PDB file of C-alpha atoms in Angstrom:
ATOM      1  CA  MET A   1     -13.664  12.391 -26.662  1.00  0.00           C
ATOM      2  CA  THR A   2     -10.107  12.098 -27.914  1.00  0.00           C
ATOM      3  CA  SER A   3      -9.331  10.954 -31.407  1.00  0.00           C
ATOM      4  CA  PRO A   4      -6.957   8.004 -31.945  1.00  0.00           C
ATOM      5  CA  ASP A   5      -4.154  10.285 -33.121  1.00  0.00           C
ATOM      6  CA  GLN A   6      -4.337  12.468 -29.977  1.00  0.00           C
ATOM      7  CA  THR A   7      -2.526  11.501 -26.821  1.00  0.00           C
ATOM      8  CA  THR A   8      -4.674  11.236 -23.741  1.00  0.00           C
ATOM      9  CA  ASP A   9      -4.246  13.951 -21.174  1.00  0.00           C
ATOM     10  CA  ARG A  10      -5.929  13.659 -17.800  1.00  0.00           C
ATOM     11  CA  TYR A  11      -5.657  17.412 -17.347  1.00  0.00           C
ATOM     12  CA  ILE A  12      -7.956  17.909 -20.331  1.00  0.00           C
ATOM     13  CA  SER A  13     -10.311  14.943 -19.953  1.00  0.00           C
ATOM     14  CA  PHE A  14     -10.454  11.423 -18.589  1.00  0.00           C
ATOM     15  CA  CYS A  15     -12.375  10.381 -21.732  1.00  0.00           C
ATOM     16  CA  GLY A  16     -10.588   7.537 -23.432  1.00  0.00           C
ATOM     17  CA  ILE A  17      -8.469   6.768 -20.379  1.00  0.00           C
ATOM     18  CA  GLN A  18      -9.266   3.378 -18.858  1.00  0.00           C
ATOM     19  CA  CYS A  19      -8.066   4.067 -15.313  1.00  0.00           C
ATOM     20  CA  ASP A  20     -10.198   1.495 -13.496  1.00  0.00           C
ATOM     21  CA  ALA A  21      -9.767  -1.227 -16.112  1.00  0.00           C
ATOM     22  CA  ASN A  22      -6.000  -0.729 -16.242  1.00  0.00           C
ATOM     23  CA  ALA A  23      -5.797  -0.688 -12.445  1.00  0.00           C
ATOM     24  CA  ASP A  24      -7.724  -3.965 -12.278  1.00  0.00           C
ATOM     25  CA  LYS A  25      -5.416  -5.466 -14.924  1.00  0.00           C
ATOM     26  CA  LEU A  26      -2.314  -4.392 -13.004  1.00  0.00           C
ATOM     27  CA  ILE A  27      -3.630  -5.908  -9.772  1.00  0.00           C
ATOM     28  CA  GLU A  28      -4.239  -9.176 -11.644  1.00  0.00           C
ATOM     29  CA  MET A  29      -0.627  -9.042 -12.876  1.00  0.00           C
ATOM     30  CA  LEU A  30       0.565  -8.347  -9.329  1.00  0.00           C
ATOM     31  CA  LYS A  31      -1.405 -11.255  -7.890  1.00  0.00           C
ATOM     32  CA  LEU A  32      -0.132 -13.592 -10.622  1.00  0.00           C
ATOM     33  CA  ASN A  33       3.486 -12.657  -9.898  1.00  0.00           C
ATOM     34  CA  LEU A  34       2.891 -13.084  -6.163  1.00  0.00           C
ATOM     35  CA  SER A  35       1.231 -16.475  -6.649  1.00  0.00           C
ATOM     36  CA  GLN A  36       4.286 -17.589  -8.636  1.00  0.00           C
ATOM     37  CA  LYS A  37       6.536 -16.433  -5.751  1.00  0.00           C
ATOM     38  CA  LYS A  38       8.417 -14.002  -7.977  1.00  0.00           C
ATOM     39  CA  GLY A  39      10.483 -11.105  -6.696  1.00  0.00           C
ATOM     40  CA  GLY A  40      11.681 -12.460  -3.385  1.00  0.00           C
ATOM     41  CA  GLY A  41      10.238 -13.656  -0.113  1.00  0.00           C
ATOM     42  CA  THR A  42       8.989 -10.638   1.793  1.00  0.00           C
ATOM     43  CA  TRP A  43       6.916  -9.136  -1.039  1.00  0.00           C
ATOM     44  CA  GLY A  44       4.089 -11.619  -0.558  1.00  0.00           C
ATOM     45  CA  GLN A  45       3.705 -10.679   3.096  1.00  0.00           C
ATOM     46  CA  TYR A  46       3.989  -6.978   2.344  1.00  0.00           C
ATOM     47  CA  PHE A  47       1.305  -6.944  -0.340  1.00  0.00           C
ATOM     48  CA  GLU A  48      -0.975  -9.269   1.627  1.00  0.00           C
ATOM     49  CA  MET A  49      -0.895  -6.747   4.465  1.00  0.00           C
ATOM     50  CA  LYS A  50      -1.619  -3.897   2.008  1.00  0.00           C
ATOM     51  CA  PHE A  51      -4.495  -5.834   0.420  1.00  0.00           C
ATOM     52  CA  GLN A  52      -6.002  -6.327   3.888  1.00  0.00           C
ATOM     53  CA  GLU A  53      -5.691  -2.597   4.559  1.00  0.00           C
ATOM     54  CA  GLN A  54      -7.298  -1.865   1.185  1.00  0.00           C
ATOM     55  CA  HIS A  55     -10.198  -4.148   2.010  1.00  0.00           C
ATOM     56  CA  SER A  56     -10.679  -2.688   5.498  1.00  0.00           C
ATOM     57  CA  VAL A  57     -10.940   0.897   4.210  1.00  0.00           C
ATOM     58  CA  GLY A  58     -12.888  -0.065   1.090  1.00  0.00           C
ATOM     59  CA  SER A  59     -10.582   1.584  -1.437  1.00  0.00           C
ATOM     60  CA  ASP A  60     -10.491   0.558  -5.084  1.00  0.00           C
ATOM     61  CA  ASN A  61      -7.538  -0.767  -7.069  1.00  0.00           C
ATOM     62  CA  LEU A  62      -6.625   2.633  -8.520  1.00  0.00           C
ATOM     63  CA  HIS A  63      -6.367   4.105  -5.014  1.00  0.00           C
ATOM     64  CA  PHE A  64      -4.285   1.094  -3.931  1.00  0.00           C
ATOM     65  CA  ILE A  65      -1.881   1.595  -6.846  1.00  0.00           C
ATOM     66  CA  GLY A  66      -1.577   5.318  -6.193  1.00  0.00           C
ATOM     67  CA  ASN A  67      -0.580   4.580  -2.598  1.00  0.00           C
ATOM     68  CA  GLN A  68       1.865   1.826  -3.567  1.00  0.00           C
ATOM     69  CA  LEU A  69       3.624   3.284  -6.632  1.00  0.00           C
ATOM     70  CA  ASN A  70       7.193   2.987  -5.366  1.00  0.00           C
ATOM     71  CA  PRO A  71       6.846  -0.521  -3.893  1.00  0.00           C
ATOM     72  CA  LEU A  72       5.077  -1.668  -7.063  1.00  0.00           C
ATOM     73  CA  TYR A  73       7.868  -0.330  -9.278  1.00  0.00           C
ATOM     74  CA  GLU A  74      10.449  -2.038  -7.081  1.00  0.00           C
ATOM     75  CA  TYR A  75       8.508  -5.297  -7.021  1.00  0.00           C
ATOM     76  CA  PHE A  76       7.900  -5.510 -10.758  1.00  0.00           C
ATOM     77  CA  GLU A  77      11.559  -4.666 -11.387  1.00  0.00           C
ATOM     78  CA  ALA A  78      12.589  -7.487  -9.024  1.00  0.00           C
ATOM     79  CA  CYS A  79      10.240  -9.802 -10.944  1.00  0.00           C
ATOM     80  CA  GLY A  80      11.596  -8.708 -14.314  1.00  0.00           C
ATOM     81  CA  ASP A  81       8.028  -7.975 -15.407  1.00  0.00           C
ATOM     82  CA  SER A  82       8.535  -5.140 -17.887  1.00  0.00           C
ATOM     83  CA  GLU A  83       4.931  -5.369 -19.115  1.00  0.00           C
ATOM     84  CA  ALA A  84       3.632  -4.679 -15.603  1.00  0.00           C
ATOM     85  CA  GLU A  85       6.166  -1.883 -15.151  1.00  0.00           C
ATOM     86  CA  ALA A  86       5.000  -0.267 -18.397  1.00  0.00           C
ATOM     87  CA  LEU A  87       1.346  -0.517 -17.366  1.00  0.00           C
ATOM     88  CA  LEU A  88       2.178   0.916 -13.940  1.00  0.00           C
ATOM     89  CA  TYR A  89       3.941   3.859 -15.588  1.00  0.00           C
ATOM     90  CA  GLN A  90       0.939   4.408 -17.885  1.00  0.00           C
ATOM     91  CA  ILE A  91      -1.444   4.381 -14.912  1.00  0.00           C
ATOM     92  CA  GLU A  92       0.774   6.786 -13.009  1.00  0.00           C
ATOM     93  CA  GLN A  93       0.928   9.211 -15.934  1.00  0.00           C
ATOM     94  CA  GLU A  94      -2.722   9.014 -16.945  1.00  0.00           C
ATOM     95  CA  CYS A  95      -4.573   8.434 -13.698  1.00  0.00           C
ATOM     96  CA  CYS A  96      -2.620   9.315 -10.556  1.00  0.00           C
TER      97      CYS A  96
END
């Protein structure tokens, strides 16, 4: 287990890294932005299609994020959601 003054490092241990919880939180942020029609028109259709694919193959939110890193960065930038961008970066560094 890592101490609070140590940075987490997935190459050493996943202890203390909340990959699934952070992935779930990011997907909630994504769905909130989409429901508020932020970021432009085609994003809603794009992510709806990707959510359907995710459901059909039974992958979890972390897998979804790993497969959609670049579109997610672009989308959150278009939304101006710096909190979601920061969480996405954290997930990418710690979990992907």
